[in-house]
């Protein structure tokens, strides 16, 4: 995992989305890299990004205390494959899921159990917080994975598309996750670092494992 600092050079937020795509593509092209993708939130830290106010479809608003609501992350296409998370139904994010297109989301099985009582999720609309106008259409369901800590178990989680994030709210740091061929981690890390520096000499990055970044 590489943490990418997108504000290290003071560049405008409007450029961050395009920079992330260039950096991801550069990493994915390195020999020995089986897949490379980006997410916004580090996992297994005991916290993260969440919403305590959720409404699915025409159902009632679900309100929860802080930390007990819906957990959120943002990813690029291919992140679930990189993480080894199976797609249960629907689709992954696609290149067309970007600013100006319909906001879409992918949810995990724990979300379906909690908010839909096991019902059909594809096509349902999800609204978060106090913004009743903004809604996300569920286009896929993935298997559960630990978000905060193993002790917390499998929590209801919704994923949104990195490319649909508005420039003013785009993250200053993101995580580049790399799935390397067995036995090639050190070589791949060296070559990925060189590739990132070539395509974006101003980006600052550090490599580590999930519990280090």
mmCIF file of N, CA and C in Angstrom, residues 26-36 82 177-192:
data_model
loop_
_atom_site.group_PDB
_atom_site.id
_atom_site.type_symbol
_atom_site.label_atom_id
_atom_site.label_comp_id
_atom_site.label_asym_id
_atom_site.label_seq_id
_atom_site.Cartn_x
_atom_site.Cartn_y
_atom_site.Cartn_z
ATOM 1 N N UNK A 26 -0.108 4.384 -13.884
ATOM 2 C CA UNK A 26 1.337 4.173 -13.925
ATOM 3 C C UNK A 26 1.726 2.962 -13.094
ATOM 4 N N UNK A 27 1.120 2.818 -11.921
ATOM 5 C CA UNK A 27 1.421 1.669 -11.063
ATOM 6 C C UNK A 27 0.949 0.375 -11.706
ATOM 7 N N UNK A 28 -0.234 0.402 -12.308
ATOM 8 C CA UNK A 28 -0.797 -0.806 -12.912
ATOM 9 C C UNK A 28 0.037 -1.312 -14.081
ATOM 10 N N UNK A 29 0.792 -0.409 -14.725
ATOM 11 C CA UNK A 29 1.583 -0.792 -15.898
ATOM 12 C C UNK A 29 2.944 -1.384 -15.540
ATOM 13 N N UNK A 30 3.313 -1.377 -14.277
ATOM 14 C CA UNK A 30 4.619 -1.893 -13.847
ATOM 15 C C UNK A 30 4.619 -3.425 -13.939
ATOM 16 N N UNK A 31 5.641 -4.023 -14.532
ATOM 17 C CA UNK A 31 5.724 -5.483 -14.580
ATOM 18 C C UNK A 31 5.699 -6.086 -13.181
ATOM 19 N N UNK A 32 4.924 -7.156 -13.014
ATOM 20 C CA UNK A 32 4.792 -7.797 -11.713
ATOM 21 C C UNK A 32 3.580 -7.333 -10.934
ATOM 22 N N UNK A 33 2.947 -6.233 -11.373
ATOM 23 C CA UNK A 33 1.732 -5.751 -10.722
ATOM 24 C C UNK A 33 0.532 -6.426 -11.364
ATOM 25 N N UNK A 34 -0.213 -7.162 -10.574
ATOM 26 C CA UNK A 34 -1.399 -7.839 -11.094
ATOM 27 C C UNK A 34 -2.606 -6.916 -11.121
ATOM 28 N N UNK A 35 -2.687 -6.003 -10.168
ATOM 29 C CA UNK A 35 -3.741 -4.992 -10.172
ATOM 30 C C UNK A 35 -3.323 -3.864 -9.242
ATOM 31 N N UNK A 36 -3.830 -2.670 -9.529
ATOM 32 C CA UNK A 36 -3.557 -1.493 -8.699
ATOM 33 C C UNK A 36 -4.813 -0.632 -8.695
ATOM 34 N N UNK A 82 -8.559 -6.168 -6.372
ATOM 35 C CA UNK A 82 -7.250 -6.020 -5.748
ATOM 36 C C UNK A 82 -7.275 -6.492 -4.301
ATOM 37 N N UNK A 177 -3.428 0.765 -3.532
ATOM 38 C CA UNK A 177 -3.245 -0.631 -3.137
ATOM 39 C C UNK A 177 -2.774 -1.433 -4.342
ATOM 40 N N UNK A 178 -1.714 -2.197 -4.142
ATOM 41 C CA UNK A 178 -1.071 -2.929 -5.233
ATOM 42 C C UNK A 178 -1.085 -4.415 -4.914
ATOM 43 N N UNK A 179 -1.524 -5.206 -5.868
ATOM 44 C CA UNK A 179 -1.471 -6.664 -5.762
ATOM 45 C C UNK A 179 -0.323 -7.121 -6.653
ATOM 46 N N UNK A 180 0.769 -7.553 -6.016
ATOM 47 C CA UNK A 180 1.969 -7.934 -6.755
ATOM 48 C C UNK A 180 2.061 -9.449 -6.880
ATOM 49 N N UNK A 181 2.784 -9.877 -7.884
ATOM 50 C CA UNK A 181 3.029 -11.303 -8.074
ATOM 51 C C UNK A 181 3.834 -11.848 -6.892
ATOM 52 N N UNK A 182 3.621 -13.112 -6.521
ATOM 53 C CA UNK A 182 4.330 -13.687 -5.366
ATOM 54 C C UNK A 182 5.847 -13.572 -5.503
ATOM 55 N N UNK A 183 6.509 -13.188 -4.409
ATOM 56 C CA UNK A 183 7.961 -13.114 -4.386
ATOM 57 C C UNK A 183 8.555 -11.892 -5.047
ATOM 58 N N UNK A 184 7.718 -10.966 -5.538
ATOM 59 C CA UNK A 184 8.238 -9.803 -6.249
ATOM 60 C C UNK A 184 7.952 -8.487 -5.533
ATOM 61 N N UNK A 185 7.559 -8.551 -4.255
ATOM 62 C CA UNK A 185 7.116 -7.337 -3.577
ATOM 63 C C UNK A 185 8.163 -6.226 -3.590
ATOM 64 N N UNK A 186 9.402 -6.535 -3.226
ATOM 65 C CA UNK A 186 10.423 -5.495 -3.132
ATOM 66 C C UNK A 186 10.749 -4.907 -4.501
ATOM 67 N N UNK A 187 10.869 -5.768 -5.516
ATOM 68 C CA UNK A 187 11.139 -5.275 -6.869
ATOM 69 C C UNK A 187 9.989 -4.418 -7.372
ATOM 70 N N UNK A 188 8.757 -4.882 -7.117
ATOM 71 C CA UNK A 188 7.579 -4.123 -7.559
ATOM 72 C C UNK A 188 7.512 -2.784 -6.839
ATOM 73 N N UNK A 189 7.775 -2.772 -5.548
ATOM 74 C CA UNK A 189 7.735 -1.512 -4.800
ATOM 75 C C UNK A 189 8.735 -0.509 -5.363
ATOM 76 N N UNK A 190 9.935 -0.968 -5.671
ATOM 77 C CA UNK A 190 10.954 -0.088 -6.248
ATOM 78 C C UNK A 190 10.508 0.460 -7.608
ATOM 79 N N UNK A 191 9.979 -0.420 -8.449
ATOM 80 C CA UNK A 191 9.594 0.007 -9.796
ATOM 81 C C UNK A 191 8.343 0.888 -9.773
ATOM 82 N N UNK A 192 7.410 0.611 -8.863
ATOM 83 C CA UNK A 192 6.233 1.460 -8.735
ATOM 84 C C UNK A 192 6.650 2.849 -8.264
#
